[in-house]
Structure formats: structure tokens, C-alpha cells
Coordinates of C-alpha atoms in Angstrom, one line a residue:
M20 CA 182.6 50.9 57.8
K21 CA 181.9 49.5 61.3
T22 CA 178.2 49.9 60.8
L23 CA 178.4 48.1 57.5
K24 CA 180.3 45.2 59.1
L25 CA 177.7 45.0 61.9
F26 CA 174.9 45.0 59.4
L27 CA 176.5 42.2 57.4
L28 CA 177.1 40.2 60.6
L29 CA 173.5 40.6 61.7
L30 CA 172.2 39.7 58.3
T31 CA 174.3 36.5 58.3
L32 CA 173.2 35.7 61.8
H33 CA 169.5 36.0 61.0
T34 CA 169.9 34.0 57.8
L35 CA 171.5 31.2 59.8
I36 CA 168.5 31.0 62.1
Y37 CA 166.3 29.9 59.3
A38 CA 169.0 28.0 57.4
E39 CA 169.4 25.7 60.4
S40 CA 165.7 25.1 60.6
L41 CA 165.5 26.8 63.9
N42 CA 162.2 28.3 64.7
M43 CA 161.2 31.1 67.0
E44 CA 159.1 28.8 69.1
T45 CA 162.2 26.8 70.2
I46 CA 164.2 30.0 70.9
T47 CA 161.2 31.4 72.8
A48 CA 160.9 28.2 75.0
N49 CA 164.6 28.5 75.9
L50 CA 164.2 32.2 76.5
H51 CA 161.3 31.6 78.9
Q52 CA 163.4 29.1 80.9
A53 CA 166.3 31.4 81.1
I54 CA 164.1 34.3 82.3
Q55 CA 163.0 32.1 85.2
T56 CA 166.4 30.9 86.2
K57 CA 169.1 33.4 85.1
L58 CA 167.8 36.8 86.2
K59 CA 168.6 38.4 89.6
G60 CA 168.8 41.8 91.3
Q61 CA 167.2 45.1 90.5
N62 CA 168.0 44.9 86.8
G63 CA 166.7 41.3 86.7
K64 CA 163.3 42.4 87.9
I65 CA 163.0 45.0 85.2
V66 CA 164.2 42.6 82.5
K67 CA 161.5 40.1 83.6
E68 CA 158.9 42.8 83.4
I69 CA 160.0 43.8 79.9
Y70 CA 159.5 40.3 78.7
A71 CA 156.3 39.8 80.6
K72 CA 154.8 42.9 78.9
T73 CA 156.0 41.8 75.4
G74 CA 154.7 38.2 75.5
N75 CA 157.9 36.6 76.7
K76 CA 159.2 36.5 73.2
P77 CA 162.7 37.4 71.8
L78 CA 163.1 41.2 71.4
W79 CA 166.3 41.2 69.4
I80 CA 166.5 37.9 67.5
G81 CA 164.7 37.4 64.2
A82 CA 164.7 39.2 60.8
E83 CA 162.1 41.7 62.0
N84 CA 164.4 42.8 64.9
R85 CA 167.6 43.1 62.9
E86 CA 167.7 47.0 62.8
K87 CA 166.6 47.3 66.4
M88 CA 169.4 44.9 67.5
G89 CA 172.0 46.8 65.5
E90 CA 170.7 50.1 67.0
L91 CA 171.2 48.8 70.5
I92 CA 174.6 47.4 69.9
Q93 CA 175.7 50.7 68.5
A94 CA 174.2 52.5 71.5
L95 CA 176.1 50.4 74.0
K96 CA 179.4 51.7 72.7
D97 CA 178.3 55.2 71.8
P98 CA 180.1 57.8 73.9
L99 CA 177.0 59.9 73.9
F100 CA 175.4 57.3 76.2
N101 CA 178.4 55.4 77.5
Y102 CA 181.1 58.0 78.0
K103 CA 182.9 55.9 80.6
N104 CA 183.3 53.0 78.1
K105 CA 181.6 50.6 80.5
S106 CA 181.4 47.0 79.3
F107 CA 177.7 46.3 79.5
D108 CA 178.6 42.7 78.5
Q109 CA 179.6 43.9 75.0
K110 CA 182.4 41.3 74.8
S111 CA 180.0 38.5 75.6
I112 CA 177.5 39.8 73.1
K113 CA 180.2 40.1 70.4
K114 CA 181.5 36.6 71.3
L115 CA 178.1 35.0 70.9
L116 CA 177.6 36.8 67.6
Y117 CA 180.9 35.6 66.4
Y118 CA 180.3 31.9 67.3
L119 CA 176.9 32.0 65.7
D120 CA 178.2 33.7 62.6
N121 CA 181.0 31.1 62.2
N122 CA 178.7 28.2 62.9
A123 CA 180.7 27.3 65.9
I124 CA 177.7 26.2 68.0
A125 CA 176.3 22.7 67.9
P126 CA 172.9 22.6 66.3
S127 CA 171.4 21.2 69.5
K128 CA 172.5 24.2 71.5
K129 CA 171.8 27.0 69.0
A130 CA 168.3 27.8 70.3
A131 CA 169.7 28.2 73.9
V132 CA 172.5 30.4 72.6
Y133 CA 170.1 32.6 70.7
A134 CA 167.9 32.9 73.8
R135 CA 171.0 33.7 75.9
L136 CA 172.0 36.4 73.4
D137 CA 168.5 38.0 73.5
L138 CA 168.5 38.0 77.3
L139 CA 172.0 39.4 77.4
L140 CA 171.0 42.3 75.1
T141 CA 167.9 43.1 77.1
N142 CA 169.9 43.2 80.4
S143 CA 172.6 45.4 78.8
Y144 CA 169.8 47.7 77.5
V145 CA 168.5 48.1 81.1
R146 CA 172.0 48.7 82.4
L147 CA 172.7 51.3 79.8
V148 CA 169.4 53.1 80.7
R149 CA 170.3 53.0 84.4
F150 CA 173.7 54.5 83.6
I151 CA 172.3 57.3 81.5
V152 CA 169.8 58.3 84.1
Q153 CA 171.5 57.5 87.4
G154 CA 175.2 57.2 86.6
D155 CA 177.6 55.3 88.9
V156 CA 178.3 57.8 91.6
D157 CA 177.3 56.9 95.2
W158 CA 175.6 60.2 96.0
A159 CA 174.8 59.1 99.6
L160 CA 178.5 58.5 100.1
V161 CA 179.2 62.0 98.7
Q162 CA 176.8 63.5 101.3
K163 CA 178.4 61.5 104.1
K164 CA 181.8 63.0 103.2
F165 CA 180.3 66.5 103.0
A166 CA 179.0 66.0 106.6
A167 CA 182.4 64.7 107.7
L168 CA 184.0 68.0 106.5
K169 CA 182.1 69.8 109.3
E170 CA 183.8 67.6 111.9
S171 CA 187.3 67.6 110.4
D172 CA 187.6 71.2 109.0
D173 CA 184.6 73.1 110.3
I174 CA 183.2 73.4 106.8
H175 CA 179.5 73.3 106.3
A176 CA 179.2 71.9 102.8
V177 CA 175.7 71.9 101.4
W178 CA 174.6 70.5 98.0
E179 CA 170.9 69.7 97.7
M180 CA 171.3 66.7 95.5
K181 CA 168.3 65.0 93.9
P182 CA 169.4 61.6 92.6
K183 CA 166.9 60.1 90.2
S184 CA 165.0 56.9 90.4
F185 CA 165.0 54.5 87.4
P186 CA 162.8 55.9 84.7
S187 CA 159.2 54.9 84.0
H188 CA 159.0 51.4 82.6
G189 CA 156.4 52.2 79.9
P190 CA 158.6 54.1 77.5
L191 CA 161.5 51.7 78.2
I192 CA 159.3 48.7 77.2
A193 CA 157.8 50.5 74.2
A194 CA 161.3 51.3 72.8
A195 CA 162.4 47.7 73.3
K196 CA 159.3 46.4 71.6
N197 CA 158.9 48.8 68.8
G198 CA 162.4 50.2 68.2
N199 CA 163.6 53.8 68.2
I200 CA 166.2 52.8 70.8
H201 CA 168.4 55.8 70.0
E202 CA 165.5 58.3 70.2
Y203 CA 164.4 56.9 73.5
L204 CA 168.0 57.0 75.0
V205 CA 168.4 60.6 73.8
S206 CA 165.2 61.5 75.6
L207 CA 166.9 60.4 78.9
I208 CA 170.0 62.6 78.6
P209 CA 170.2 65.2 81.5
L210 CA 170.9 68.9 80.8
E211 CA 171.2 67.8 77.2
D212 CA 172.9 70.9 75.7
R213 CA 175.6 71.0 78.4
Y214 CA 175.9 67.2 78.4
R215 CA 176.5 67.1 74.6
K216 CA 179.1 69.7 74.7
L217 CA 181.0 67.8 77.5
V218 CA 180.8 64.6 75.5
K219 CA 182.3 66.5 72.5
L220 CA 185.1 67.8 74.7
L221 CA 185.7 64.3 76.0
K222 CA 186.1 62.9 72.5
E223 CA 188.6 65.7 71.7
Y224 CA 190.8 65.2 74.7
R225 CA 190.8 61.5 74.3
R226 CA 192.2 62.0 70.8
M227 CA 194.9 64.3 71.9
E228 CA 198.4 63.0 71.7
K229 CA 200.8 63.1 74.6
F230 CA 201.5 66.7 75.7
P231 CA 205.2 67.7 75.2
Q232 CA 206.8 68.8 78.5
I233 CA 207.9 72.4 78.6
P234 CA 211.2 73.1 80.5
Y235 CA 210.8 75.5 83.5
S236 CA 212.6 78.8 83.6
N237 CA 212.8 81.8 85.9
S238 CA 212.5 84.0 82.8
P239 CA 208.9 84.2 81.3
L240 CA 208.6 83.8 77.6
K241 CA 207.2 87.0 76.0
L242 CA 206.5 88.6 72.7
G243 CA 209.7 88.9 70.6
D244 CA 211.6 86.0 72.4
R245 CA 213.2 83.4 70.2
N246 CA 214.3 80.0 71.7
S247 CA 213.5 76.3 71.7
R248 CA 211.0 76.6 74.6
V249 CA 208.8 78.8 72.3
L250 CA 208.7 75.9 69.8
Q251 CA 207.6 73.5 72.6
V252 CA 204.9 75.9 73.7
K253 CA 203.6 76.3 70.2
K254 CA 203.4 72.5 69.8
R255 CA 201.6 72.1 73.1
L256 CA 199.1 74.9 72.5
Q257 CA 198.4 73.6 69.0
I258 CA 197.4 70.2 70.4
S259 CA 194.8 71.8 72.7
G260 CA 193.5 74.0 70.0
D261 CA 194.7 77.4 71.4
Y262 CA 197.4 77.9 68.7
P263 CA 196.0 77.6 65.2
K264 CA 196.8 74.5 63.1
W265 CA 197.9 76.7 60.2
A266 CA 200.3 78.8 62.2
E267 CA 204.1 78.4 62.0
L268 CA 205.8 75.9 64.4
D269 CA 209.1 77.8 64.9
K270 CA 211.1 79.4 67.8
K271 CA 209.7 82.9 67.5
F272 CA 207.3 84.2 70.1
D273 CA 205.0 86.1 67.7
K274 CA 201.6 87.8 68.0
T275 CA 199.7 84.7 67.0
L276 CA 201.4 82.8 69.9
R277 CA 200.7 85.7 72.3
Q278 CA 197.0 85.5 71.5
A279 CA 197.0 81.7 72.0
V280 CA 198.7 82.2 75.4
I281 CA 196.0 84.7 76.4
T282 CA 193.2 82.3 75.2
Y283 CA 194.8 79.5 77.3
Q284 CA 195.1 81.7 80.4
K285 CA 191.4 82.7 80.2
R286 CA 190.4 79.1 79.8
Y287 CA 192.2 78.1 83.0
L288 CA 191.6 81.3 85.0
L289 CA 195.2 82.2 85.0
E290 CA 196.5 85.8 85.3
V291 CA 196.1 87.1 81.7
T292 CA 199.6 88.4 80.8
G293 CA 200.3 87.0 77.3
Q294 CA 203.5 85.6 78.8
V295 CA 204.4 82.0 79.7
D296 CA 205.7 82.0 83.3
K297 CA 206.3 79.2 85.7
T298 CA 202.6 79.0 86.7
M299 CA 201.4 78.6 83.2
T300 CA 204.2 76.1 82.4
W301 CA 203.0 74.0 85.3
Y302 CA 199.5 74.0 83.8
L303 CA 200.8 73.2 80.3
N304 CA 202.7 70.2 81.7
Q305 CA 199.7 68.6 83.3
P306 CA 198.7 65.3 81.5
A307 CA 195.6 65.2 79.3
R308 CA 194.2 62.5 81.6
K309 CA 193.5 65.3 84.3
N310 CA 191.3 67.1 81.7
I311 CA 189.6 63.8 80.8
Q312 CA 188.8 63.0 84.4
A313 CA 187.5 66.6 85.0
I314 CA 185.2 66.3 82.0
I315 CA 183.9 62.8 83.2
T316 CA 183.2 64.1 86.7
N317 CA 181.2 67.0 85.3
L318 CA 179.3 64.7 83.1
D319 CA 178.5 62.6 86.2
K320 CA 177.1 65.8 87.9
T321 CA 174.5 66.3 85.1
K322 CA 172.7 63.1 86.4
L323 CA 171.4 65.2 89.3
Y324 CA 169.5 67.5 87.0
P325 CA 166.5 67.4 84.6
K326 CA 166.8 67.3 80.8
H327 CA 166.8 71.0 80.7
F328 CA 166.2 74.1 82.9
E329 CA 163.3 76.5 82.4
K330 CA 162.8 78.9 79.5
E331 CA 164.1 81.7 81.6
Y332 CA 166.4 81.3 84.6
I333 CA 169.5 82.6 86.4
E334 CA 172.4 80.2 86.8
V335 CA 175.3 80.9 89.2
N336 CA 178.2 78.6 88.6
V337 CA 180.2 78.8 91.8
P338 CA 183.7 77.6 90.7
D339 CA 183.4 79.8 87.6
F340 CA 182.6 82.9 89.7
N341 CA 180.0 83.9 87.1
L342 CA 176.2 84.5 87.0
R343 CA 174.5 83.9 83.6
Y344 CA 170.9 84.9 82.7
Y345 CA 169.3 82.7 80.1
R346 CA 166.1 83.2 78.1
N347 CA 164.8 80.8 75.5
G348 CA 168.1 79.0 75.4
E349 CA 170.2 82.1 74.9
M350 CA 172.5 83.7 77.4
I351 CA 171.5 87.3 77.6
M352 CA 173.7 88.4 80.5
K353 CA 176.9 87.3 82.2
K354 CA 178.3 88.9 85.4
G355 CA 181.1 88.1 87.8
V356 CA 180.2 87.0 91.3
V357 CA 182.0 86.7 94.6
V358 CA 181.1 83.4 96.3
G359 CA 181.6 81.8 99.7
R360 CA 185.0 81.3 101.3
I361 CA 186.6 77.9 101.3
D362 CA 185.5 77.4 105.0
R363 CA 182.1 79.0 104.3
P364 CA 181.1 77.6 100.9
T365 CA 178.1 78.8 99.0
P366 CA 175.4 76.1 99.1
I367 CA 174.5 74.4 95.9
F368 CA 170.7 74.3 95.4
D369 CA 167.8 75.6 93.3
D370 CA 165.2 78.2 94.2
K371 CA 163.1 81.1 92.8
L372 CA 163.9 84.8 92.9
E373 CA 160.7 86.5 94.2
Y374 CA 161.6 90.2 94.8
M375 CA 164.4 92.8 95.0
V376 CA 165.1 95.3 97.8
I377 CA 166.6 98.7 96.9
N378 CA 168.6 100.2 99.9
P379 CA 168.5 96.9 101.8
T380 CA 169.2 96.5 105.5
W381 CA 171.4 93.6 106.6
T382 CA 170.4 91.5 109.5
I383 CA 173.6 89.7 110.6
P384 CA 173.0 86.0 110.8
D385 CA 173.3 84.2 114.1
N386 CA 176.3 82.2 113.0
L387 CA 178.2 85.3 111.9
I388 CA 177.4 87.1 115.2
K389 CA 179.1 84.2 117.0
R390 CA 181.9 83.5 114.5
D391 CA 182.8 87.1 113.7
L392 CA 181.0 90.0 115.4
I393 CA 181.5 89.1 119.1
H394 CA 185.3 88.8 118.4
V395 CA 185.3 92.0 116.3
L396 CA 183.6 94.0 119.1
R397 CA 186.1 92.8 121.6
E398 CA 188.9 94.2 119.4
D399 CA 186.9 97.4 118.4
P400 CA 184.1 98.4 120.7
N401 CA 183.0 101.2 118.3
Y402 CA 182.5 98.8 115.4
L403 CA 178.7 99.0 115.6
I404 CA 178.6 102.8 115.5
E405 CA 181.2 103.0 112.8
H406 CA 179.3 100.6 110.5
N407 CA 175.8 101.9 111.2
I408 CA 174.7 98.7 112.9
H409 CA 171.8 98.9 115.3
V410 CA 170.8 96.3 118.0
F411 CA 167.1 95.3 118.5
R412 CA 165.3 93.1 121.0
G413 CA 161.9 92.5 119.3
N414 CA 161.1 95.8 117.7
K415 CA 162.8 97.9 120.3
E416 CA 166.3 99.2 119.8
V417 CA 168.6 98.5 122.8
E418 CA 172.1 98.9 123.9
I419 CA 174.2 95.9 124.9
T420 CA 177.6 95.3 126.5
Q421 CA 180.4 92.9 125.6
E422 CA 179.6 91.0 128.8
D423 CA 176.1 90.5 127.4
L424 CA 177.5 88.9 124.3
D425 CA 180.4 86.8 125.5
P426 CA 178.4 83.8 126.8
Y427 CA 176.9 83.2 123.3
E428 CA 180.2 83.1 121.4
H429 CA 180.6 79.3 121.7
S430 CA 177.0 78.5 122.7
D431 CA 174.3 76.5 120.8
K432 CA 171.7 79.0 122.0
R433 CA 170.6 81.7 119.5
V434 CA 171.8 85.3 120.3
P435 CA 168.6 87.0 121.6
W436 CA 169.3 90.3 119.8
R437 CA 169.1 91.3 116.2
F438 CA 172.0 93.2 114.7
V439 CA 170.8 95.3 111.7
Q440 CA 173.1 97.3 109.5
F441 CA 171.1 100.2 108.1
P442 CA 171.1 101.2 104.4
G443 CA 174.0 103.2 103.0
D444 CA 177.1 103.1 100.8
D445 CA 179.0 101.0 103.4
N446 CA 176.2 98.4 103.9
A447 CA 177.6 94.9 103.3
L448 CA 174.8 94.2 100.8
G449 CA 175.4 97.4 98.8
R450 CA 172.4 99.1 97.3
V451 CA 170.3 96.1 96.2
K452 CA 169.7 92.5 97.1
F453 CA 167.9 89.8 95.1
M454 CA 165.8 87.6 97.3
F455 CA 164.9 83.9 96.9
P456 CA 164.0 83.1 100.6
N457 CA 165.8 80.0 101.7
K458 CA 166.9 78.2 104.9
Y459 CA 170.5 79.0 104.3
A460 CA 169.9 82.8 104.4
V461 CA 172.0 83.3 101.2
Y462 CA 171.1 85.4 98.2
L463 CA 172.5 87.6 95.4
H464 CA 173.4 91.2 96.3
D465 CA 175.5 94.2 95.6
T466 CA 178.6 94.8 97.6
D467 CA 180.4 97.6 99.4
N468 CA 183.8 96.1 98.4
K469 CA 183.7 96.0 94.6
S470 CA 187.5 95.4 94.4
L471 CA 187.0 91.8 95.3
L472 CA 185.3 91.2 91.9
D473 CA 188.7 91.9 90.3
R474 CA 190.4 89.0 92.1
R475 CA 191.4 85.8 90.4
Y476 CA 189.6 83.5 92.9
K477 CA 186.5 85.3 94.1
V478 CA 186.0 83.4 97.4
Y479 CA 185.5 86.0 100.0
S480 CA 181.9 85.9 101.2
S481 CA 180.2 83.9 104.0
G482 CA 178.0 82.2 101.5
C483 CA 176.0 84.9 99.7
M484 CA 176.9 85.9 96.1
R485 CA 177.9 89.4 95.4
V486 CA 177.1 90.5 91.9
E487 CA 179.2 92.6 89.5
Q488 CA 177.2 95.6 88.2
P489 CA 174.0 94.4 89.9
F490 CA 171.8 97.1 88.5
D491 CA 172.1 95.5 85.1
L492 CA 170.4 92.5 86.6
V493 CA 167.9 94.9 88.2
D494 CA 167.0 96.3 84.7
L495 CA 166.4 92.7 83.4
L496 CA 164.2 91.8 86.3
L497 CA 162.2 95.0 86.2
Q498 CA 160.7 93.5 83.0
H499 CA 158.8 91.2 85.3
A500 CA 158.2 93.6 88.1
R501 CA 154.8 94.6 89.5
G502 CA 154.1 98.2 88.7
N503 CA 156.2 100.7 86.6
W504 CA 159.8 101.3 87.6
S505 CA 162.0 103.6 85.5
Q506 CA 165.7 104.1 86.0
E507 CA 165.0 107.6 87.3
K508 CA 162.6 106.2 89.9
I509 CA 165.3 103.7 91.0
E510 CA 167.8 106.5 91.4
E511 CA 165.4 108.6 93.4
I512 CA 164.8 105.6 95.8
I513 CA 168.6 105.1 96.2
A514 CA 169.0 108.7 97.2
T515 CA 166.5 108.3 100.1
D516 CA 168.4 105.5 101.8
K517 CA 165.0 104.0 102.5
P518 CA 164.5 100.2 101.9
T519 CA 162.1 99.6 99.0
T520 CA 160.8 96.2 97.9
I521 CA 160.1 95.5 94.2
R522 CA 158.1 92.2 93.8
L523 CA 158.1 90.2 90.6
K524 CA 154.9 89.2 88.8
R525 CA 156.3 85.7 88.6
P526 CA 159.4 84.2 90.3
I527 CA 162.5 83.6 88.2
P528 CA 164.2 80.2 88.8
V529 CA 167.7 80.4 90.3
H530 CA 170.1 77.5 89.9
I531 CA 173.3 77.6 91.9
V532 CA 175.5 74.9 90.3
Y533 CA 179.1 73.5 90.5
F534 CA 180.5 72.8 87.1
T535 CA 184.3 73.1 86.8
V536 CA 184.3 72.3 83.0
Y537 CA 182.2 73.8 80.3
E538 CA 182.3 74.9 76.7
E539 CA 181.4 78.5 75.8
D540 CA 181.9 80.3 72.5
G541 CA 183.7 77.3 71.0
L542 CA 186.3 77.1 73.8
A543 CA 186.8 74.6 76.6
Y544 CA 187.1 76.1 80.1
F545 CA 188.6 74.3 83.0
K546 CA 188.1 75.9 86.4
H547 CA 189.7 75.1 89.8
D548 CA 187.9 72.7 92.1
I549 CA 187.7 75.3 94.8
Y550 CA 185.6 73.4 97.3
L551 CA 187.1 69.9 96.4
Y552 CA 183.7 68.7 95.4
D553 CA 185.0 67.2 92.2
M554 CA 187.6 65.2 94.1
I555 CA 184.9 63.9 96.6
I556 CA 182.7 62.9 93.7
E557 CA 185.5 61.1 91.9
Q558 CA 186.4 59.2 95.0
S559 CA 182.7 58.1 95.4
T560 CA 182.4 56.5 92.0
S561 CA 182.2 52.9 91.1
G562 CA 185.7 51.5 90.8
H563 CA 187.3 54.4 92.6
K564 CA 185.4 54.4 95.9
K565 CA 187.1 55.6 99.1
Q566 CA 184.8 55.4 102.1
T567 CA 186.4 58.6 103.7
F568 CA 187.7 61.8 102.4
T569 CA 190.7 63.8 103.7
V570 CA 191.3 67.3 102.7
P571 CA 194.8 67.5 101.1
K572 CA 197.5 69.2 103.2
K573 CA 198.4 71.4 100.2
R574 CA 195.6 73.0 98.2
M575 CA 195.6 76.0 95.9
I576 CA 193.5 78.1 98.2
S577 CA 194.4 77.8 101.9
I578 CA 191.7 78.2 104.6
K579 CA 194.2 79.5 107.1
K580 CA 195.5 82.2 104.7
Q581 CA 191.9 83.2 103.8
K582 CA 191.0 83.6 107.5
Q583 CA 194.1 85.8 108.0
K584 CA 193.2 88.1 105.1
Q585 CA 189.4 88.0 105.5
K586 CA 187.5 91.2 106.3
P587 CA 185.2 90.6 109.3
L588 CA 181.5 90.2 108.7
S589 CA 181.7 89.5 105.0
N590 CA 178.3 88.4 103.8

């Protein structure tokens, strides 16, 4: 209906151009003058270039441009492109169209108004393209806040961001001249599959009515219970799609509700009990606007990425604690991962996996020697022997004393010895590591402490990522290995305790990402902002900017508590 009204409005408008004996030469003359006097800034330069490359003629006015103009106006308000409902001068455009449609402009001024409308549309087109490609997050400010975390909380936050420049002008101008506006704008969408799913979720949550508040109780609701709170929970879970629309809205806690509760708990990474306790009640009572903001922030993050990743790649989503292996657009493996502690976050970056090592040694990084090992040896002088750690200077194994190490604990100088844990069942890297050599010395690996993979928040490493059932990943990667490697051969190697390197014929891309909202198997998942990166990004966005960032005094995962519970030398 809206499209029909717009079409009729544009039809009337273009009919009026000729009914009033206006000609394109007069409008073009006014447009040329406006181009010289009205355009400023970075967008103004691009708008001038667009007109210069198209003969300085109107791009949207005239019968031949009617469909193209309608397509642009529709795009300016389409959530697929403008998910933040930015103005892009839509009110001014609508106002000018209304005045022209209702013959409210003096004949002597109509040519100038048509010229102004054309210029306004072109400028809005450029602004929309800039938003689709670059967004409105100040990524430099985000990085500044990351750096400040090191000073304030001793957190070395790393995210290798690659903000994009404005796209090539050729296709932009071609679309403005020849049409196909929608097709061109779609070509600019980053991580298109993920992006489209997030836009779909955003539409759904914006349509959701106000969530009913669930009363708190010390007694969890469980299967078989019957009271008014059950009815409220059913209403609430029906709004978010966890409880079926066809199911009964009554006071009985039945099997259908129990399954809905389990679904909700999985989506929010709550303890899966099938019961509604105080923690779940708190989550249920959070307003929909929190979900909406989370979705928007995750859409903003897509701007840092290309239109799509490679045909085959590994993705580690840090706040989701999962590794996914994709091939030809299909997820062929999903495994849990343990990631970096709150004070030792896993860096967010892209690389390529080049080889695997069966029975790896672990060379303890310099920062862990200073932050952990020296202190541990002071408390337990036999720690090196007990954990099969050997000390080298160059290629020669040596013995050192606590007095040798103490001066380096708080020094900027590198420790002049290598501490190497030999292969074995108690090696911190387990029985295999997956190498994509990088300056952060982080990688994927097995673990000697598999119980951590059962935890709700898997934030226990010093930056590396420990993989659940890592030999399933080995089996996938062996398809790309140089030489022939059978399962029996791998088992024989493990039994030797000797390090063995398996190189790949071609490297497999690895993307370490930070998405707290995603859709999978038709369900929306909302994960905790473990490193507070979402909060930093939100507070670095146009209209919401704060020049500094302060870590909240209360957060779900406490750095202090983590340090108290942390096993020393966790990689």
C-alpha cells in the first residue's frame, strides 16, 4: 500500500513538471548553481563528483527517473540498509514532495525546488552508502578505550580492527545514473548472511510488546506447579517465541512450558534446569530494548568485515565459547572452547592455520613467566620437576635458582631463559596444538584440564583457546595435510610422546570474532558481553559517545574472583 501511494505521488509530481511548462534545462541550471554553492564536507565532494560524471544533470527528477527515485526513497527507510532509522533528510525530501504534489510552490521557484530535491536525494544516497559500509562507530575511540584498559585495570585488550574506506566511486555513480539502486546497496552489505539474520531479529524484537514482569520468589517454578506466576512466564516466553503460540496460556507448569524454559536457558547461556529460578526471572524481566541494543551493536560490528568469509574457514566466537568449522556456507563442526580470562582476553584477529603438532611442547611466554611462574616457584620450588618443565639457555639445558629469577618479575627486560614443558598427559597444551603463527603467541590447542569445558563461562586461559574434542578437528584438517595420516598412525605418534608436526597443503583461514548475538537453527542467542567490548562500542557511537570508559564496579564475572580461583600458568 505504501509503495502504491509513493508511486502515485511520484507520478503526480512528474506530471506536474510538464504541466507547469517547466523544462529540464531550467532545473539543470538551478541544479548546477546549487552544486557550486550548497555542497560541503566529505560527502559534498562525492556528490559533486557524481554530478560531474553524469553531465551535471538531474539524477532523480523527470519521468525517466521515476522508478529510480522511488527505489532510493524506499531504500532510505529500509531496515536492511538503515537499521538505526537514521533521518538521511527523509523528512525534508517528503516535505518537498508534498509541497510539489499540492502545488504549494510558486511557479517562479519550482525549478529551484526540483533542483534542491534532486541534490538532497543524491546527498542522502551518499550518506546511506557511507552508513552501510562504514557505520557510525568511532573505531579510533574504541581503540583508545582499549588502550586505557591497560592503564586502569591491567587488561591488554586487542582487536585488530579494519575500518573500511568509502567504496569505489565507479559503481556508486553507475547505480545513480542507470538505476539498480537496491542491487548496488545489497552488494555493499558486510557479512551478508549474518547481517540479514540480525536485521530479521531486530525487526522481531522491535515488534514485541512490553514484556510482563514476573514476580520474584525463593521457590523455583518447576514441572507440575500451578500458580499465577506460571501464567506470567508463559505469556512472557510466548512473546519471545520460546513458548508456542498454539499452547495453552494457563497456570499449569506443563511439559510444553518446561521445554520452552530449556530453550530460553540455552539461548541466554543459563544453567539448563527446566526450572524458573531467581536468575532466570531476572533475565525474563529485562526490557526488550536491551535485546534491541545488543542486536544493533552486533550489526555495527559487521562493518569491520568483508561481504563474506572464505569458502572454508574456522570461526571462534569468543563470547559464545564455541568454534565452528564452515565449508561452502555450511557449518560442518561445532566445538566448545575455553577462552582468555577477563584480565587476559583472547585477542580478536584473523589469521591462517598452517600446521598441527601432535605431542606439543609448551614454551612458557615471557609475560607468563613474570606474571605467574616466578611467584609459583617461590611458593613451590619443585613446580618445574613436578610439571616436567625444563629450562634452557640457547640450546643448552641449565639449572636456575629463585635468586636468578627474582630481578625479572617486575622488569621490562625479557627473561633470558626458556621454560619448556615437555609432552605428556599433563602438558598445558594437551596432545595437539593448531598453529597459526602470530605476534600474540595464541593458538588453538587441547587441554590437560578438560573439566573447564563444562563450565558456564569458559574464561580460564591466558589468551589461547582450548578446544573440546580436538582430535575431531584434527580429522577434518587431515583432509588438507601433506602426506597420508591414518587414525592408527596418529595414535602411534601419541604413544611415543615425541613432538610431530603435520603441515597442511594450504592454510585454513581462522577468524576469531566477538559476536554476542546471533541466530542459529531458527533461534536467537544472546550471550554475555564478557570483555565489555559491546559496552565500549555502544559508548563510542554517534549520538551516544563518551570519551572515556570506566569498567563497572559490578560485573557478572569478577577479575578479582577469577584470579583467586585461577590455576597458575593456564595457557
